[in-house]
C-alpha cells in the first residue's frame, strides 16, 4: 500500500544494504530522478473559512522542523504580478530546483516486500514508545513478510506494479514545461519516501547540480505528519548534515488544498463525471480520503482531518456556485491494524448508503493526485464491488488529477509564488542549539544511568547475574 500512513518519529530507516537494491544504468536512466530546464496564469489561495482554518506552523505541531522555514501562503491579497516580479529578481541570479515529494511504490511484484519493509520501518508510520524503538526494524520485517502475499495480489490485479513513479515523472516533466512557459528555468526532481528514486538520491542530485534556490512541493494536497511531515524530516536531516545544502534557500509548500487552481480542477473533473449518469442530479458525490489513526489528530496535533474537511467544503462551494447541488459524503479508506482510524470508514459508509436507498454514486479520491493501488484496486475493485452488493446500481469514479492542465499550471504558479520566501535552512543558532541539547541530554542521561547502576536492586541483579 503506497499510502498506508500510520505515526510520528523521524529518520528513514531503510535496511542497510538490504532493500536499496543496486540498479543497472538502464534502470537508473529510465523514468527518473531529474527533470531538467525548467514560465503567468492567475494562481493563489482561496481564503479558508475562519472556523476551519489551520495554521501550519513549526511551533504548533509536535515535531521540530526549525531547519526549514515554512513557505508563506500567497493569498488573494497579494497579486500574482507582485509575486512574479519578486521571482524575476531571484531567477536572474539563482539556479532553481523544484523537488516533488511522494511515497513511491513497488514497480514489480518482487519489490513489494522490501517496499513494505521501508514503509513500516519509518517511525512516522509505526510509532513505538522510546524504550522499544530498537524493535522498529524487527517489527517492520515481520509486518512486511506477513502482508506481502496479500499486497502482491493487489498489485498483480493492477498490472504487476505501481504506476506511481511513471506518473510522478510525467508530472515533473509537465511542471517543468509549465514553468518554462512562464519564463522560469528550473530543474525538477522526484524524491520518493519508500522506493526509487529515494529522496536521498534526489538530494544528492540537487547538490551535484549546484542548485542555489529550491522549492519543495509535496504531492499531498493536505498536510499530515505521516506524509509531508515524514518527508520533510528526512530532508531536514540531510540538509543539516551537509554544509552546502544547509546554505541553500528553501521554500516548502506545506499544503495546497486551498488553492483556487486545485479546487477548480477537482470541481471540473467531478462536474464532467456527473454528466455520464443518466440523472446527474440524483448522484451522491462520495469523497474517499486516505485515513490516518485518530491518535495522530488527537495526540500529535495532525491538521489532516480539518484540512480535509475544509477541502471538501471548498470543492462543494465551487460546485454549488456552478449550480451543482448534489448531496455529498466524506469517508476515510485504507485503515490497517487494530488502532482506531478517522471515521467514518469508506467500506462501512458504502454499505450504509446502499441500505438507505442511494442508487447512484460518484467516488472521488480526494487525497490522491495520481492513480495507484488505493484508486485502481481499492476503490475501483474492492469498494465498487461492495457498493454494488449493497444496493448501489450506478457507480462512477472521478480520475486522479494526474496531468490535468489546470492542475499542473496551478502547481507551477505555486512554485513561482513561493520562490521569494525561500530562506537558508540552517542558522548558526540552530546548530549550536542542537549541540547544546545533545550535551544536556548526554549529561543528564549519564547521571541517570549512574544512579540506576548504584541502586541496591541493580547491584544485586548484576551480582546475581555474574554468580
CSV table of C-alpha atoms in Angstrom, one decimal:
chain,number,residue,atom,x,y,z
A,1,UNK,CA,0.0,0.0,0.0
A,2,UNK,CA,1.7,3.1,-1.2
A,3,UNK,CA,-0.1,5.4,1.1
A,4,UNK,CA,-0.8,3.4,4.2
A,5,UNK,CA,0.4,6.0,6.6
A,6,UNK,CA,0.5,5.2,10.2
A,7,UNK,CA,2.6,7.7,13.1
A,8,UNK,CA,5.4,10.2,14.2
A,9,UNK,CA,9.1,9.9,14.8
A,10,UNK,CA,11.9,10.5,12.3
A,11,UNK,CA,14.6,9.3,10.0
A,12,UNK,CA,14.3,7.0,7.1
A,13,UNK,CA,15.0,3.5,8.4
A,14,UNK,CA,15.9,1.7,5.2
A,15,UNK,CA,17.5,-1.7,5.7
A,16,UNK,CA,21.3,-1.2,5.4
A,17,UNK,CA,22.5,-3.0,2.3
A,18,UNK,CA,19.2,-4.9,2.2
A,19,UNK,CA,16.5,-3.0,0.4
A,20,UNK,CA,18.2,-0.3,-1.6
A,21,UNK,CA,18.8,-2.7,-4.4
A,22,UNK,CA,21.5,-1.6,-6.9
A,23,UNK,CA,20.1,-0.8,-10.3
A,24,UNK,CA,21.5,-1.1,-13.7
A,25,UNK,CA,22.3,2.0,-15.8
A,26,UNK,CA,19.3,1.4,-17.9
A,27,UNK,CA,17.1,1.2,-14.8
A,28,UNK,CA,18.5,4.4,-13.4
A,29,UNK,CA,18.2,6.3,-16.6
A,30,UNK,CA,14.6,5.2,-17.4
A,31,UNK,CA,11.9,7.4,-16.0
A,32,UNK,CA,13.8,9.2,-13.4
A,33,UNK,CA,15.3,11.4,-10.9
A,34,UNK,CA,15.7,14.7,-12.6
A,35,UNK,CA,13.7,16.7,-15.0
A,36,UNK,CA,15.9,19.5,-16.2
A,37,UNK,CA,15.4,23.0,-17.6
A,38,UNK,CA,12.5,24.2,-16.3
A,39,UNK,CA,7.4,30.3,-17.5
A,40,UNK,CA,2.0,33.7,-15.7
A,41,UNK,CA,-1.6,32.5,-15.0
A,42,UNK,CA,-3.6,33.5,-12.1
A,43,UNK,CA,-2.9,31.3,-9.1
A,44,UNK,CA,-3.4,32.0,-5.4
A,45,UNK,CA,-5.1,30.6,-2.4
A,46,UNK,CA,-8.8,30.6,-1.5
A,47,UNK,CA,-9.1,32.2,1.9
A,48,UNK,CA,-10.0,29.4,4.3
A,49,UNK,CA,-13.1,29.8,6.5
A,50,UNK,CA,-12.1,31.1,9.9
A,51,UNK,CA,-13.6,28.1,11.8
A,52,UNK,CA,-11.8,25.6,9.6
A,53,UNK,CA,-8.5,27.2,9.0
A,54,UNK,CA,-5.3,25.6,10.2
A,55,UNK,CA,-2.1,27.5,10.5
A,56,UNK,CA,0.7,25.0,9.8
A,57,UNK,CA,3.5,26.4,11.8
A,58,UNK,CA,6.5,24.6,13.2
A,59,UNK,CA,5.6,25.5,16.8
A,60,UNK,CA,2.1,24.2,16.8
A,61,UNK,CA,3.0,20.7,15.6
A,62,UNK,CA,4.6,18.1,17.9
A,63,UNK,CA,7.8,17.8,16.0
A,64,UNK,CA,10.7,20.1,15.2
A,65,UNK,CA,11.1,21.4,11.7
A,66,UNK,CA,13.2,24.5,12.6
A,67,UNK,CA,15.7,23.7,9.9
A,68,UNK,CA,13.2,24.7,7.2
A,69,UNK,CA,11.2,27.9,7.1
A,70,UNK,CA,7.6,27.4,6.0
A,71,UNK,CA,6.8,28.8,2.6
A,72,UNK,CA,4.4,31.7,3.0
A,73,UNK,CA,0.9,31.3,1.7
A,74,UNK,CA,0.2,33.7,-1.1
A,75,UNK,CA,-3.5,34.7,-0.8
A,76,UNK,CA,-5.7,36.9,-2.9
A,77,UNK,CA,-4.4,39.9,-1.0
A,78,UNK,CA,-1.1,39.6,-2.9
A,79,UNK,CA,-1.3,40.0,-6.7
A,80,UNK,CA,0.2,37.4,-8.9
A,81,UNK,CA,2.1,40.1,-10.7
A,82,UNK,CA,3.8,41.1,-7.4
A,83,UNK,CA,4.9,37.6,-6.8
A,84,UNK,CA,6.1,37.2,-10.4
A,85,UNK,CA,8.1,40.5,-10.1
A,86,UNK,CA,9.8,39.3,-6.9
A,87,UNK,CA,10.5,36.0,-8.6
A,88,UNK,CA,12.2,37.6,-11.6
A,89,UNK,CA,15.0,39.0,-9.4
A,90,UNK,CA,15.7,35.6,-7.9
A,91,UNK,CA,15.6,33.8,-11.3
A,92,UNK,CA,18.2,36.1,-12.7
A,93,UNK,CA,20.8,35.1,-10.1
A,94,UNK,CA,19.8,31.6,-9.0
A,95,UNK,CA,19.8,28.1,-10.3
A,96,UNK,CA,16.3,27.0,-9.4
A,97,UNK,CA,15.3,23.5,-8.4
A,98,UNK,CA,11.9,22.0,-7.6
A,99,UNK,CA,11.7,18.8,-5.6
A,100,UNK,CA,8.5,16.8,-5.8
A,101,UNK,CA,7.9,14.5,-2.9
A,102,UNK,CA,5.8,11.4,-2.9
A,103,UNK,CA,5.6,8.0,-1.2
A,104,UNK,CA,6.7,5.8,-4.0
A,105,UNK,CA,5.6,2.3,-4.8
A,106,UNK,CA,6.8,-1.2,-5.9
A,107,UNK,CA,7.4,-1.4,-9.6
A,108,UNK,CA,7.4,-5.2,-9.7
A,109,UNK,CA,5.9,-7.9,-7.5
A,110,UNK,CA,9.4,-8.7,-6.2
A,111,UNK,CA,9.6,-5.1,-4.9
A,112,UNK,CA,6.5,-5.5,-2.7
A,113,UNK,CA,8.0,-7.0,0.4
A,114,UNK,CA,11.1,-4.7,0.6
A,115,UNK,CA,8.9,-1.7,-0.2
A,116,UNK,CA,6.6,-2.6,2.7
A,117,UNK,CA,9.7,-3.0,5.0
A,118,UNK,CA,10.8,0.5,4.1
A,119,UNK,CA,7.2,1.8,4.8
A,120,UNK,CA,6.8,0.1,8.2
A,121,UNK,CA,10.4,0.8,9.3
A,122,UNK,CA,9.6,4.5,9.3
A,123,UNK,CA,8.8,5.7,12.8
A,124,UNK,CA,6.4,8.1,11.2
A,125,UNK,CA,4.3,5.1,10.2
A,126,UNK,CA,4.5,2.9,13.2
A,127,UNK,CA,5.0,4.7,16.5
A,128,UNK,CA,6.8,2.9,19.2
A,129,UNK,CA,7.4,4.1,22.8
A,130,UNK,CA,11.0,5.2,23.1
A,131,UNK,CA,12.2,2.2,25.1
A,132,UNK,CA,11.0,-0.1,22.3
A,133,UNK,CA,12.2,1.8,19.3
A,134,UNK,CA,15.1,-0.6,18.9
A,135,UNK,CA,12.5,-3.1,17.7
A,136,UNK,CA,11.4,-1.0,14.8
A,137,UNK,CA,13.3,-3.0,12.2
A,138,UNK,CA,12.2,-6.3,13.6
A,139,UNK,CA,8.6,-5.3,13.6
A,140,UNK,CA,8.8,-3.9,10.1
A,141,UNK,CA,10.4,-7.1,8.9
A,142,UNK,CA,7.6,-9.2,10.4
A,143,UNK,CA,4.8,-7.0,9.1
A,144,UNK,CA,6.2,-6.8,5.6
A,145,UNK,CA,6.6,-10.5,5.4
A,146,UNK,CA,3.1,-11.2,6.7
A,147,UNK,CA,1.4,-8.5,4.5
A,148,UNK,CA,3.4,-9.2,1.3
A,149,UNK,CA,1.3,-12.0,-0.1
A,150,UNK,CA,-2.0,-10.0,0.1
A,151,UNK,CA,-0.3,-6.9,-1.2
A,152,UNK,CA,1.2,-8.8,-4.1
A,153,UNK,CA,-2.4,-9.9,-5.1
A,154,UNK,CA,-3.4,-6.2,-5.1
A,155,UNK,CA,-0.5,-5.1,-7.3
A,156,UNK,CA,-0.9,-8.1,-9.6
A,157,UNK,CA,-4.6,-7.0,-10.1
A,158,UNK,CA,-3.4,-3.6,-11.4
A,159,UNK,CA,-0.7,-4.9,-13.8
A,160,UNK,CA,2.1,-6.2,-11.5
A,161,UNK,CA,3.3,-3.0,-10.0
A,162,UNK,CA,2.6,0.6,-9.0
A,163,UNK,CA,2.3,3.3,-11.8
A,164,UNK,CA,3.1,6.0,-9.3
A,165,UNK,CA,6.7,6.6,-10.3
A,166,UNK,CA,5.8,6.8,-14.0
A,167,UNK,CA,3.0,9.3,-13.3
A,168,UNK,CA,5.1,11.4,-11.0
A,169,UNK,CA,7.9,11.6,-13.6
A,170,UNK,CA,5.3,12.7,-16.1
A,171,UNK,CA,4.0,15.3,-13.6
A,172,UNK,CA,7.6,16.5,-13.1
A,173,UNK,CA,8.1,17.0,-16.9
A,174,UNK,CA,4.7,18.8,-17.1
A,175,UNK,CA,5.6,21.2,-14.3
A,176,UNK,CA,9.0,21.9,-15.8
A,177,UNK,CA,7.3,22.8,-19.1
A,178,UNK,CA,4.7,24.9,-17.4
A,179,UNK,CA,7.4,26.8,-15.7
A,180,UNK,CA,9.3,27.2,-19.0
A,181,UNK,CA,6.1,28.7,-20.5
A,182,UNK,CA,6.2,31.3,-17.7
A,183,UNK,CA,9.9,32.1,-18.4
A,184,UNK,CA,11.2,30.2,-15.4
A,185,UNK,CA,14.0,27.8,-16.0
A,186,UNK,CA,14.2,25.1,-13.3
A,187,UNK,CA,15.4,21.5,-12.7
A,188,UNK,CA,12.5,19.4,-11.4
A,189,UNK,CA,13.4,16.4,-9.2
A,190,UNK,CA,11.4,13.5,-7.9
A,191,UNK,CA,12.1,12.1,-4.4
A,192,UNK,CA,10.2,9.1,-3.1
A,193,UNK,CA,10.0,8.3,0.5
A,194,UNK,CA,9.9,4.5,0.4
A,195,UNK,CA,11.1,3.4,-3.1
A,196,UNK,CA,13.2,4.5,-6.0
A,197,UNK,CA,14.2,7.2,-6.6
A,198,UNK,CA,14.6,7.8,-2.9
A,199,UNK,CA,14.6,11.3,-1.5
A,200,UNK,CA,18.2,10.9,-0.6
A,201,UNK,CA,19.1,10.3,-4.3
A,202,UNK,CA,17.2,13.4,-5.4
A,203,UNK,CA,19.0,15.5,-2.7
A,204,UNK,CA,22.4,14.3,-3.9
A,205,UNK,CA,21.5,15.2,-7.5
A,206,UNK,CA,20.4,18.7,-6.3
A,207,UNK,CA,23.8,19.1,-4.7
A,208,UNK,CA,25.6,17.8,-7.8
A,209,UNK,CA,23.7,20.2,-10.0
A,210,UNK,CA,24.6,23.1,-7.7
A,211,UNK,CA,21.0,24.3,-7.2
A,212,UNK,CA,21.0,27.7,-5.4
A,213,UNK,CA,17.3,28.1,-4.6
A,214,UNK,CA,14.9,25.2,-4.0
A,215,UNK,CA,11.1,24.8,-3.8
A,216,UNK,CA,9.9,21.6,-2.1
A,217,UNK,CA,6.5,20.6,-3.3
A,218,UNK,CA,5.0,17.5,-1.6
A,219,UNK,CA,2.3,15.9,-3.9
A,220,UNK,CA,-0.1,15.7,-1.0
A,221,UNK,CA,-2.8,18.4,-1.1
A,222,UNK,CA,-3.4,18.2,2.7
A,223,UNK,CA,-0.7,18.1,5.3
A,224,UNK,CA,-0.2,15.1,7.5
A,225,UNK,CA,2.7,14.3,9.8
A,226,UNK,CA,2.8,10.9,8.2
A,227,UNK,CA,3.2,12.1,4.6
A,228,UNK,CA,4.5,15.6,4.1
A,229,UNK,CA,5.9,15.7,7.7
A,230,UNK,CA,7.8,12.4,7.3
A,231,UNK,CA,9.4,13.5,4.0
A,232,UNK,CA,10.3,17.0,5.4
A,233,UNK,CA,12.1,15.4,8.4
A,234,UNK,CA,14.2,13.3,6.1
A,235,UNK,CA,15.2,16.5,4.2
A,236,UNK,CA,15.8,18.2,7.4
A,237,UNK,CA,18.3,15.7,8.5
A,238,UNK,CA,20.0,15.5,5.1
A,239,UNK,CA,20.4,19.3,4.8
A,240,UNK,CA,21.5,19.8,8.4
A,241,UNK,CA,24.4,17.4,7.8
A,242,UNK,CA,25.7,19.0,4.6
A,243,UNK,CA,27.4,22.4,4.7
A,244,UNK,CA,26.5,23.2,1.1
A,245,UNK,CA,22.9,22.2,1.3
A,246,UNK,CA,22.4,23.9,4.7
A,247,UNK,CA,23.0,27.2,3.0
A,248,UNK,CA,20.6,26.7,0.1
A,249,UNK,CA,17.5,28.9,0.4
A,250,UNK,CA,14.4,26.6,0.5
A,251,UNK,CA,10.7,27.2,0.4
A,252,UNK,CA,8.4,24.4,1.4
A,253,UNK,CA,4.8,24.4,0.2
A,254,UNK,CA,3.3,22.6,3.2
A,255,UNK,CA,-0.2,22.1,1.8
A,256,UNK,CA,-2.1,23.5,-1.2
A,257,UNK,CA,-5.7,22.1,-0.9
A,258,UNK,CA,-7.0,25.7,-0.6
A,259,UNK,CA,-5.5,26.9,-3.9
A,260,UNK,CA,-8.1,28.0,-6.3
A,261,UNK,CA,-6.5,26.1,-9.2
A,262,UNK,CA,-6.7,22.8,-7.3
A,263,UNK,CA,-10.3,23.4,-6.1
A,264,UNK,CA,-11.4,24.4,-9.6
A,265,UNK,CA,-9.6,21.4,-11.2
A,266,UNK,CA,-11.3,19.0,-8.8
A,267,UNK,CA,-14.7,20.6,-9.5
A,268,UNK,CA,-14.1,20.4,-13.2
A,269,UNK,CA,-13.5,16.6,-13.0
A,270,UNK,CA,-16.5,16.0,-10.7
A,271,UNK,CA,-18.8,18.0,-13.0
A,272,UNK,CA,-17.6,16.1,-16.1
A,273,UNK,CA,-18.1,12.7,-14.5
A,274,UNK,CA,-21.6,13.6,-13.2
A,275,UNK,CA,-22.7,14.1,-16.8
A,276,UNK,CA,-22.1,10.5,-17.5
A,277,UNK,CA,-25.0,9.4,-15.3
A,278,UNK,CA,-28.5,9.3,-16.8
A,279,UNK,CA,-29.7,11.5,-13.9
A,280,UNK,CA,-26.7,13.6,-12.7
A,281,UNK,CA,-28.8,15.4,-10.1
A,282,UNK,CA,-29.6,12.2,-8.2
A,283,UNK,CA,-25.9,11.2,-7.8
A,284,UNK,CA,-24.3,11.1,-4.4
A,285,UNK,CA,-20.8,12.6,-4.5
A,286,UNK,CA,-18.7,10.3,-2.4
A,287,UNK,CA,-15.3,11.7,-1.3
A,288,UNK,CA,-12.9,8.9,-0.2
A,289,UNK,CA,-9.7,10.2,1.5
A,290,UNK,CA,-6.8,8.2,2.9
A,291,UNK,CA,-7.2,7.8,6.6
A,292,UNK,CA,-4.8,8.3,9.5
A,293,UNK,CA,-5.0,6.9,13.0
A,294,UNK,CA,-7.1,9.1,15.4
A,295,UNK,CA,-4.1,9.4,17.7
A,296,UNK,CA,-2.3,11.5,15.0
A,297,UNK,CA,-5.0,14.1,15.3
A,298,UNK,CA,-5.8,13.9,19.0
A,299,UNK,CA,-2.4,13.4,20.4
A,300,UNK,CA,0.1,14.6,17.8
A,301,UNK,CA,-1.8,17.7,16.5
A,302,UNK,CA,-2.0,16.5,12.9
A,303,UNK,CA,-4.1,19.0,11.0
A,304,UNK,CA,-5.0,16.5,8.3
A,305,UNK,CA,-8.6,15.9,9.2
A,306,UNK,CA,-9.6,19.6,9.5
A,307,UNK,CA,-7.7,20.4,6.3
A,308,UNK,CA,-9.6,17.5,4.5
A,309,UNK,CA,-13.0,18.7,5.8
A,310,UNK,CA,-12.2,22.3,4.7
A,311,UNK,CA,-11.0,21.0,1.3
A,312,UNK,CA,-14.4,19.2,0.8
A,313,UNK,CA,-16.2,22.4,1.8
A,314,UNK,CA,-14.2,24.5,-0.8
A,315,UNK,CA,-14.9,22.0,-3.6
A,316,UNK,CA,-18.6,21.7,-2.8
A,317,UNK,CA,-18.9,25.5,-2.6
A,318,UNK,CA,-17.3,25.8,-6.0
A,319,UNK,CA,-19.7,23.2,-7.4
A,320,UNK,CA,-22.7,25.0,-5.8
A,321,UNK,CA,-21.6,28.2,-7.5
A,322,UNK,CA,-21.9,26.3,-10.8
A,323,UNK,CA,-25.4,25.1,-10.0
A,324,UNK,CA,-24.3,21.6,-8.9
A,325,UNK,CA,-26.4,20.9,-5.7
A,326,UNK,CA,-25.8,17.2,-5.2
A,327,UNK,CA,-25.5,15.6,-1.8
A,328,UNK,CA,-22.1,14.6,-0.7
A,329,UNK,CA,-20.3,12.4,1.9
A,330,UNK,CA,-16.7,12.2,3.1
A,331,UNK,CA,-15.2,8.9,4.4
A,332,UNK,CA,-11.7,7.5,5.0
A,333,UNK,CA,-10.2,4.4,3.5
A,334,UNK,CA,-7.1,2.2,3.8
A,335,UNK,CA,-7.1,1.6,7.5
A,336,UNK,CA,-4.9,-1.2,8.8
A,337,UNK,CA,-4.1,-2.7,12.2
A,338,UNK,CA,-6.1,-2.7,15.5
A,339,UNK,CA,-6.0,1.0,16.3
A,340,UNK,CA,-8.9,3.4,15.7
A,341,UNK,CA,-8.6,5.4,12.4
A,342,UNK,CA,-10.5,8.5,11.3
A,343,UNK,CA,-14.2,7.8,10.8
A,344,UNK,CA,-16.5,7.3,9.0
A,345,UNK,CA,-14.8,4.3,7.3
A,346,UNK,CA,-15.3,4.1,3.5
A,347,UNK,CA,-16.4,0.4,3.5
A,348,UNK,CA,-19.0,1.0,6.3
A,349,UNK,CA,-20.4,4.1,4.7
A,350,UNK,CA,-20.9,2.4,1.3
A,351,UNK,CA,-22.9,-0.4,2.9
A,352,UNK,CA,-25.0,2.2,4.9
A,353,UNK,CA,-25.7,4.3,1.7
A,354,UNK,CA,-26.9,1.2,-0.1
A,355,UNK,CA,-29.3,0.4,2.8
A,356,UNK,CA,-30.6,3.9,2.7
A,357,UNK,CA,-31.5,3.6,-1.0
A,358,UNK,CA,-28.7,5.5,-2.7
A,359,UNK,CA,-28.7,4.2,-6.3
A,360,UNK,CA,-26.1,6.4,-8.0
A,361,UNK,CA,-22.7,7.1,-6.5
A,362,UNK,CA,-19.7,9.0,-7.8
A,363,UNK,CA,-16.5,8.2,-5.9
A,364,UNK,CA,-13.9,11.0,-5.6
A,365,UNK,CA,-10.4,10.0,-4.5
A,366,UNK,CA,-9.7,13.4,-2.9
A,367,UNK,CA,-6.4,12.9,-1.2
A,368,UNK,CA,-4.7,11.3,-4.2
A,369,UNK,CA,-3.3,13.3,-7.2
A,370,UNK,CA,-2.0,10.2,-9.0
A,371,UNK,CA,-3.5,6.8,-9.8
A,372,UNK,CA,-2.0,4.0,-7.7
A,373,UNK,CA,-3.2,0.9,-5.8
A,374,UNK,CA,-5.6,2.8,-3.5
A,375,UNK,CA,-7.5,4.1,-6.5
A,376,UNK,CA,-7.0,1.4,-9.1
A,377,UNK,CA,-7.5,-1.6,-6.8
A,378,UNK,CA,-9.1,-0.5,-3.5
A,379,UNK,CA,-11.6,1.9,-4.9
A,380,UNK,CA,-12.2,0.6,-8.5
A,381,UNK,CA,-12.4,-3.0,-7.4
A,382,UNK,CA,-13.0,-3.6,-3.7
A,383,UNK,CA,-15.2,-0.6,-3.0
A,384,UNK,CA,-17.1,-0.8,-6.3
A,385,UNK,CA,-18.0,-4.4,-5.7
A,386,UNK,CA,-19.0,-3.7,-2.1
A,387,UNK,CA,-21.2,-0.7,-3.2
A,388,UNK,CA,-23.0,-2.8,-5.9
A,389,UNK,CA,-23.5,-5.7,-3.5
A,390,UNK,CA,-25.0,-3.1,-1.0
A,391,UNK,CA,-27.7,-1.8,-3.4
A,392,UNK,CA,-25.9,0.9,-5.4
A,393,UNK,CA,-26.8,0.4,-9.0
A,394,UNK,CA,-24.8,3.1,-10.8
A,395,UNK,CA,-21.2,3.6,-10.0
A,396,UNK,CA,-18.7,6.1,-11.3
A,397,UNK,CA,-15.3,7.3,-10.2
A,398,UNK,CA,-13.5,10.6,-10.8
A,399,UNK,CA,-9.9,10.1,-12.1
A,400,UNK,CA,-7.0,11.4,-10.1
A,401,UNK,CA,-5.8,14.8,-11.2
A,402,UNK,CA,-2.7,13.4,-12.9
A,403,UNK,CA,-1.7,15.6,-15.8
A,404,UNK,CA,-4.8,17.8,-15.8
A,405,UNK,CA,-3.6,21.0,-17.4
A,406,UNK,CA,-5.2,23.4,-15.0
A,407,UNK,CA,-3.8,21.4,-12.1
A,408,UNK,CA,-0.3,21.4,-13.5
A,409,UNK,CA,-0.5,25.1,-14.2
A,410,UNK,CA,-1.6,25.8,-10.7
A,411,UNK,CA,1.3,23.8,-9.2
A,412,UNK,CA,3.7,25.8,-11.4
A,413,UNK,CA,2.1,29.0,-10.1
A,414,UNK,CA,2.5,27.8,-6.5
A,415,UNK,CA,6.3,27.2,-7.2
A,416,UNK,CA,6.7,30.7,-8.6
A,417,UNK,CA,4.8,32.3,-5.7
A,418,UNK,CA,6.9,30.6,-3.1
A,419,UNK,CA,10.3,31.4,-4.6
A,420,UNK,CA,10.6,34.8,-2.8
A,421,UNK,CA,10.0,33.2,0.6
A,422,UNK,CA,12.9,30.8,0.3
A,423,UNK,CA,15.5,31.2,3.1
A,424,UNK,CA,18.7,29.5,4.1
A,425,UNK,CA,18.0,26.4,6.1
A,426,UNK,CA,20.4,26.1,9.0
A,427,UNK,CA,21.5,29.0,11.1
A,428,UNK,CA,24.4,29.0,13.5
A,429,UNK,CA,21.9,29.5,16.4
A,430,UNK,CA,20.0,26.3,15.5
A,431,UNK,CA,23.2,24.3,15.0
A,432,UNK,CA,24.6,25.4,18.4
A,433,UNK,CA,21.2,24.8,20.0
A,434,UNK,CA,21.2,21.2,18.6
A,435,UNK,CA,24.7,20.7,20.0
A,436,UNK,CA,23.8,22.2,23.4
A,437,UNK,CA,20.7,20.0,23.5
A,438,UNK,CA,22.7,16.9,22.8
A,439,UNK,CA,25.2,17.7,25.5
A,440,UNK,CA,22.5,18.3,28.0
A,441,UNK,CA,20.8,15.0,27.2
A,442,UNK,CA,24.1,13.1,27.4
A,443,UNK,CA,24.9,14.8,30.8
A,444,UNK,CA,21.6,14.0,32.5
A,445,UNK,CA,21.4,10.6,30.8
A,446,UNK,CA,24.8,9.7,32.2
A,447,UNK,CA,23.7,10.8,35.7
A,448,UNK,CA,20.5,8.7,35.5
A,449,UNK,CA,22.4,5.7,34.3
A,450,UNK,CA,25.0,6.1,37.1
A,451,UNK,CA,22.2,6.4,39.8
A,452,UNK,CA,20.4,3.3,38.4
A,453,UNK,CA,23.6,1.3,38.4
A,454,UNK,CA,24.3,2.2,42.0
A,455,UNK,CA,20.8,1.4,43.2
A,456,UNK,CA,20.6,-1.7,45.6
A,457,UNK,CA,18.3,-3.6,43.2
A,458,UNK,CA,20.5,-3.1,40.2
A,459,UNK,CA,23.6,-4.0,42.2
A,460,UNK,CA,22.0,-7.3,43.4
A,461,UNK,CA,20.7,-8.1,40.0
A,462,UNK,CA,24.2,-7.5,38.5
A,463,UNK,CA,25.9,-9.6,41.2
A,464,UNK,CA,23.4,-12.5,40.8
A,465,UNK,CA,23.9,-12.4,37.0
A,466,UNK,CA,27.6,-12.7,37.5
A,467,UNK,CA,27.3,-15.5,40.0
